[in-house]
mmCIF file of C-alpha atoms in Angstrom:
data_model
loop_
_atom_site.group_PDB
_atom_site.id
_atom_site.type_symbol
_atom_site.label_atom_id
_atom_site.label_comp_id
_atom_site.label_asym_id
_atom_site.label_seq_id
_atom_site.Cartn_x
_atom_site.Cartn_y
_atom_site.Cartn_z
ATOM 1 C CA UNK A 407 11.641 -12.255 -9.613
ATOM 2 C CA UNK A 408 9.893 -9.104 -10.776
ATOM 3 C CA UNK A 409 10.458 -5.461 -9.922
ATOM 4 C CA UNK A 410 8.425 -3.187 -7.700
ATOM 5 C CA UNK A 411 8.007 -0.759 -10.613
ATOM 6 C CA UNK A 412 6.621 -3.460 -12.918
ATOM 7 C CA UNK A 413 3.977 -4.454 -10.403
ATOM 8 C CA UNK A 414 2.958 -0.926 -9.493
ATOM 9 C CA UNK A 415 2.469 -0.133 -13.181
ATOM 10 C CA UNK A 416 0.254 -3.193 -13.503
ATOM 11 C CA UNK A 417 -1.696 -2.165 -10.415
ATOM 12 C CA UNK A 418 -2.351 1.301 -11.854
ATOM 13 C CA UNK A 419 -3.765 -0.289 -15.005
ATOM 14 C CA UNK A 420 -6.175 -2.509 -13.050
ATOM 15 C CA UNK A 421 -7.659 -0.553 -10.169
ATOM 16 C CA UNK A 422 -10.364 2.121 -10.592
ATOM 17 C CA UNK A 423 -9.537 5.694 -9.617
ATOM 18 C CA UNK A 424 -11.851 5.614 -6.595
ATOM 19 C CA UNK A 425 -9.940 2.807 -4.862
ATOM 20 C CA UNK A 426 -8.194 4.258 -1.803
ATOM 21 C CA UNK A 427 -4.452 3.557 -1.948
ATOM 22 C CA UNK A 428 -2.255 3.950 1.145
ATOM 23 C CA UNK A 429 1.475 3.862 0.352
ATOM 24 C CA UNK A 430 4.324 3.372 2.818
ATOM 25 C CA UNK A 431 7.365 5.632 2.874
ATOM 26 C CA UNK A 432 10.221 4.955 0.487
ATOM 27 C CA UNK A 433 9.904 3.704 -3.042
ATOM 28 C CA UNK A 434 6.320 2.524 -2.643
ATOM 29 C CA UNK A 435 5.306 6.181 -2.320
ATOM 30 C CA UNK A 436 8.026 7.437 -4.640
ATOM 31 C CA UNK A 437 7.170 5.112 -7.509
ATOM 32 C CA UNK A 438 3.381 5.217 -7.067
ATOM 33 C CA UNK A 439 3.495 9.003 -7.054
ATOM 34 C CA UNK A 440 5.206 9.011 -10.441
ATOM 35 C CA UNK A 441 2.793 6.440 -11.879
ATOM 36 C CA UNK A 442 -0.487 7.793 -10.492
ATOM 37 C CA UNK A 443 -1.504 10.758 -8.407
ATOM 38 C CA UNK A 444 -5.165 10.694 -7.469
ATOM 39 C CA UNK A 445 -7.122 12.366 -4.704
ATOM 40 C CA UNK A 446 -7.657 8.805 -3.464
ATOM 41 C CA UNK A 447 -3.920 8.291 -2.803
ATOM 42 C CA UNK A 448 -2.347 8.742 0.627
ATOM 43 C CA UNK A 449 1.455 8.839 0.480
ATOM 44 C CA UNK A 450 4.440 8.738 2.863
ATOM 45 C CA UNK A 451 2.910 6.574 5.625
ATOM 46 C CA UNK A 452 5.647 6.066 8.178
ATOM 47 C CA UNK A 453 7.319 2.813 9.273
ATOM 48 C CA UNK A 454 4.894 0.270 10.676
ATOM 49 C CA UNK A 455 1.779 2.350 10.037
ATOM 50 C CA UNK A 456 0.784 1.640 6.423
ATOM 51 C CA UNK A 457 -1.371 -1.438 7.014
ATOM 52 C CA UNK A 458 -2.903 -0.029 10.246
ATOM 53 C CA UNK A 459 -3.879 3.165 8.398
ATOM 54 C CA UNK A 460 -5.438 1.193 5.565
ATOM 55 C CA UNK A 461 -7.225 -1.027 8.083
ATOM 56 C CA UNK A 462 -8.739 2.002 9.802
ATOM 57 C CA UNK A 463 -9.946 3.400 6.485
ATOM 58 C CA UNK A 464 -11.448 0.043 5.483
ATOM 59 C CA UNK A 465 -13.359 -0.217 8.755
ATOM 60 C CA UNK A 466 -14.547 3.396 8.647
ATOM 61 C CA UNK A 467 -15.548 3.237 4.958
ATOM 62 C CA UNK A 468 -16.883 -0.296 4.444
ATOM 63 C CA UNK A 469 -18.249 0.449 0.954
ATOM 64 C CA UNK A 470 -14.852 1.563 -0.423
ATOM 65 C CA UNK A 471 -12.047 -0.685 -1.621
ATOM 66 C CA UNK A 472 -8.822 0.059 0.243
ATOM 67 C CA UNK A 473 -5.337 -1.084 -0.779
ATOM 68 C CA UNK A 474 -2.212 -0.878 1.385
ATOM 69 C CA UNK A 475 1.124 -0.704 -0.439
ATOM 70 C CA UNK A 476 3.311 -2.007 2.365
ATOM 71 C CA UNK A 477 6.811 -3.508 2.498
ATOM 72 C CA UNK A 478 8.497 -6.243 4.481
ATOM 73 C CA UNK A 479 10.646 -3.942 6.607
ATOM 74 C CA UNK A 480 7.734 -1.607 7.294
ATOM 75 C CA UNK A 481 5.283 -4.344 8.212
ATOM 76 C CA UNK A 482 7.727 -6.236 10.417
ATOM 77 C CA UNK A 483 8.057 -3.166 12.632
ATOM 78 C CA UNK A 484 4.371 -3.552 13.573
ATOM 79 C CA UNK A 485 3.633 -7.193 12.789
ATOM 80 C CA UNK A 486 0.834 -7.402 15.336
ATOM 81 C CA UNK A 487 -1.346 -5.464 12.920
ATOM 82 C CA UNK A 488 -1.643 -8.634 10.804
ATOM 83 C CA UNK A 489 -3.466 -10.261 13.698
ATOM 84 C CA UNK A 490 -5.756 -7.252 13.981
ATOM 85 C CA UNK A 491 -6.573 -7.488 10.260
ATOM 86 C CA UNK A 492 -7.401 -11.166 10.760
ATOM 87 C CA UNK A 493 -9.600 -10.470 13.773
ATOM 88 C CA UNK A 494 -11.438 -7.524 12.236
ATOM 89 C CA UNK A 495 -11.608 -9.083 8.744
ATOM 90 C CA UNK A 496 -12.761 -6.082 6.693
ATOM 91 C CA UNK A 497 -14.010 -7.493 3.396
ATOM 92 C CA UNK A 498 -12.901 -4.382 1.469
ATOM 93 C CA UNK A 499 -9.201 -4.410 2.450
ATOM 94 C CA UNK A 500 -6.261 -5.648 0.386
ATOM 95 C CA UNK A 501 -2.735 -5.565 1.819
ATOM 96 C CA UNK A 502 0.094 -5.823 -0.712
ATOM 97 C CA UNK A 503 3.524 -6.421 0.786
ATOM 98 C CA UNK A 504 6.483 -5.750 -1.511
ATOM 99 C CA UNK A 505 9.062 -8.110 -0.061
ATOM 100 C CA UNK A 506 12.666 -7.497 -1.158
ATOM 101 C CA UNK A 507 14.127 -9.248 1.883
ATOM 102 C CA UNK A 508 16.302 -6.376 3.064
ATOM 103 C CA UNK A 509 16.300 -2.957 4.709
ATOM 104 C CA UNK A 510 17.161 0.131 2.656
ATOM 105 C CA UNK A 511 18.177 -1.876 -0.406
ATOM 106 C CA UNK A 512 15.690 0.118 -2.412
ATOM 107 C CA UNK A 513 17.779 3.254 -1.868
ATOM 108 C CA UNK A 514 21.295 1.880 -2.319
ATOM 109 C CA UNK A 515 23.434 0.145 -4.909
ATOM 110 C CA UNK A 516 23.596 -3.045 -2.898
ATOM 111 C CA UNK A 517 21.142 -4.839 -0.594
ATOM 112 C CA UNK A 518 20.941 -3.671 2.983
ATOM 113 C CA UNK A 519 20.730 -5.739 6.153
ATOM 114 C CA UNK A 520 18.390 -8.713 5.640
ATOM 115 C CA UNK A 521 14.884 -8.539 7.051
ATOM 116 C CA UNK A 522 13.381 -11.608 8.713
ATOM 117 C CA UNK A 523 11.853 -12.550 5.348
ATOM 118 C CA UNK A 524 15.369 -12.676 3.946
ATOM 119 C CA UNK A 525 15.736 -15.720 6.207
ATOM 120 C CA UNK A 526 13.122 -18.277 7.174
ATOM 121 C CA UNK A 527 10.118 -16.060 7.867
ATOM 122 C CA UNK A 528 7.091 -16.488 5.603
ATOM 123 C CA UNK A 529 4.653 -13.581 5.686
ATOM 124 C CA UNK A 530 1.939 -15.499 3.865
ATOM 125 C CA UNK A 531 2.133 -18.148 6.587
ATOM 126 C CA UNK A 532 1.935 -15.472 9.282
ATOM 127 C CA UNK A 533 -1.162 -13.999 7.644
ATOM 128 C CA UNK A 534 -2.870 -17.378 7.323
ATOM 129 C CA UNK A 535 -2.100 -18.217 10.948
ATOM 130 C CA UNK A 536 -3.592 -14.828 11.872
ATOM 131 C CA UNK A 537 -6.925 -15.743 10.308
ATOM 132 C CA UNK A 538 -6.544 -14.169 6.851
ATOM 133 C CA UNK A 539 -7.667 -17.040 4.639
ATOM 134 C CA UNK A 540 -7.096 -15.119 1.401
ATOM 135 C CA UNK A 541 -3.330 -14.897 1.881
ATOM 136 C CA UNK A 542 -0.995 -15.687 -1.000
ATOM 137 C CA UNK A 543 2.409 -15.052 -2.534
ATOM 138 C CA UNK A 544 3.093 -13.890 -6.093
ATOM 139 C CA UNK A 545 6.421 -13.938 -7.905
ATOM 140 C CA UNK A 546 5.345 -13.080 -11.450
ATOM 141 C CA UNK A 547 3.409 -10.286 -13.147
ATOM 142 C CA UNK A 548 0.750 -12.758 -14.279
ATOM 143 C CA UNK A 549 0.171 -14.080 -10.760
ATOM 144 C CA UNK A 550 -0.004 -10.541 -9.420
ATOM 145 C CA UNK A 551 -2.552 -9.469 -12.035
ATOM 146 C CA UNK A 552 -4.756 -12.455 -11.236
ATOM 147 C CA UNK A 553 -4.652 -11.857 -7.494
ATOM 148 C CA UNK A 554 -5.408 -8.129 -7.771
ATOM 149 C CA UNK A 555 -8.364 -8.721 -10.062
ATOM 150 C CA UNK A 556 -9.702 -11.311 -7.610
ATOM 151 C CA UNK A 557 -9.245 -8.886 -4.710
ATOM 152 C CA UNK A 558 -11.378 -6.298 -6.500
ATOM 153 C CA UNK A 559 -14.274 -8.706 -7.015
ATOM 154 C CA UNK A 560 -14.131 -11.097 -4.062
ATOM 155 C CA UNK A 561 -14.587 -10.453 -0.362
ATOM 156 C CA UNK A 562 -11.426 -10.070 1.708
ATOM 157 C CA UNK A 563 -9.407 -9.249 3.533
ATOM 158 C CA UNK A 564 -6.724 -10.140 1.008
ATOM 159 C CA UNK A 565 -3.039 -10.353 1.892
ATOM 160 C CA UNK A 566 -0.711 -10.549 -1.098
ATOM 161 C CA UNK A 567 3.039 -10.926 -0.658
ATOM 162 C CA UNK A 568 4.967 -10.091 -3.802
ATOM 163 C CA UNK A 569 8.578 -11.171 -3.984
ATOM 164 C CA UNK A 570 10.484 -8.397 -5.738
ATOM 165 C CA UNK A 571 14.122 -7.840 -6.640
ATOM 166 C CA UNK A 572 16.416 -6.927 -3.766
ATOM 167 C CA UNK A 573 17.313 -3.635 -5.471
ATOM 168 C CA UNK A 574 15.027 -1.182 -7.253
ATOM 169 C CA UNK A 575 17.193 -0.785 -10.350
ATOM 170 C CA UNK A 576 14.048 -0.529 -12.493
ATOM 171 C CA UNK A 577 12.397 2.756 -11.594
ATOM 172 C CA UNK A 578 10.164 5.409 -13.145
ATOM 173 C CA UNK A 579 11.503 8.730 -14.427
ATOM 174 C CA UNK A 580 10.895 11.624 -12.079
ATOM 175 C CA UNK A 581 8.345 13.717 -13.930
ATOM 176 C CA UNK A 582 6.024 14.716 -11.083
ATOM 177 C CA UNK A 583 6.388 16.434 -7.757
ATOM 178 C CA UNK A 584 5.160 14.274 -4.914
ATOM 179 C CA UNK A 585 2.870 16.276 -2.627
ATOM 180 C CA UNK A 586 4.138 17.326 0.763
ATOM 181 C CA UNK A 587 2.813 14.884 3.401
ATOM 182 C CA UNK A 588 0.719 17.581 5.081
ATOM 183 C CA UNK A 589 -0.662 18.826 1.767
ATOM 184 C CA UNK A 590 -1.459 15.261 0.738
ATOM 185 C CA UNK A 591 -3.164 14.475 4.054
ATOM 186 C CA UNK A 592 -5.562 17.412 3.813
ATOM 187 C CA UNK A 593 -6.249 16.792 0.131
ATOM 188 C CA UNK A 594 -7.024 13.150 0.888
ATOM 189 C CA UNK A 595 -9.289 14.021 3.823
ATOM 190 C CA UNK A 596 -11.114 16.600 1.704
ATOM 191 C CA UNK A 597 -11.647 13.981 -1.006
ATOM 192 C CA UNK A 598 -13.138 11.552 1.526
ATOM 193 C CA UNK A 599 -15.435 14.298 2.783
ATOM 194 C CA UNK A 600 -16.680 15.055 -0.734
ATOM 195 C CA UNK A 601 -16.969 11.484 -1.982
ATOM 196 C CA UNK A 602 -18.482 9.977 1.182
ATOM 197 C CA UNK A 603 -20.548 12.903 2.446
ATOM 198 C CA UNK A 604 -18.876 12.927 5.852
ATOM 199 C CA UNK A 605 -17.178 15.629 7.900
ATOM 200 C CA UNK A 606 -13.561 15.057 8.899
ATOM 201 C CA UNK A 607 -11.760 18.374 8.980
ATOM 202 C CA UNK A 608 -14.596 20.537 10.307
ATOM 203 C CA UNK A 609 -14.550 24.291 10.386
ATOM 204 C CA UNK A 610 -11.413 24.532 12.480
ATOM 205 C CA UNK A 611 -13.064 26.964 14.890
ATOM 206 C CA UNK A 612 -13.010 24.771 17.966
ATOM 207 C CA UNK A 613 -15.575 24.737 20.764
ATOM 208 C CA UNK A 614 -16.044 27.809 22.927
ATOM 209 C CA UNK A 615 -18.090 28.091 26.095
#
């Protein structure tokens, strides 16, 4: 198996800076924030909401590539969203699921309680049965590189499960401050406004009669 950190480093070397990246809470946000901090990054998306948030962005901004950095425990909390991705089928969406097969193992010195994928569940199979034809599993850096490059050039949605080590022993040094979730949200929304020519935040004055 490979490590989450290895794959995130590879991802940062492949994707352009204008690709929108939505990262779930935990080490997906923690590691990605040390590797890359771009206006196009949205961090700290809470349990079960990473893929739905990325899906909404992909549907609202069909000309932009959107990548979800999700995890098995996070996605399993809101598994129905996989069916929604299959039904809506946004061609610009890629969902990456870092599957370590356990809860909280990324924060401890031993694996936590197993997730369903630590048993018989196969997320690639779930995605395929939900109508996502470009669903696959990677367990090496080379496979991951190939699948990400294909996702950037071919129509999706793409659903990539990456089997990573149960523990995140390989991790980046902490050299950057991750933005506060509220700060990050407004910075991200402002970036979308500027880069897409749309109004999201508005003037904040409200409507008065």
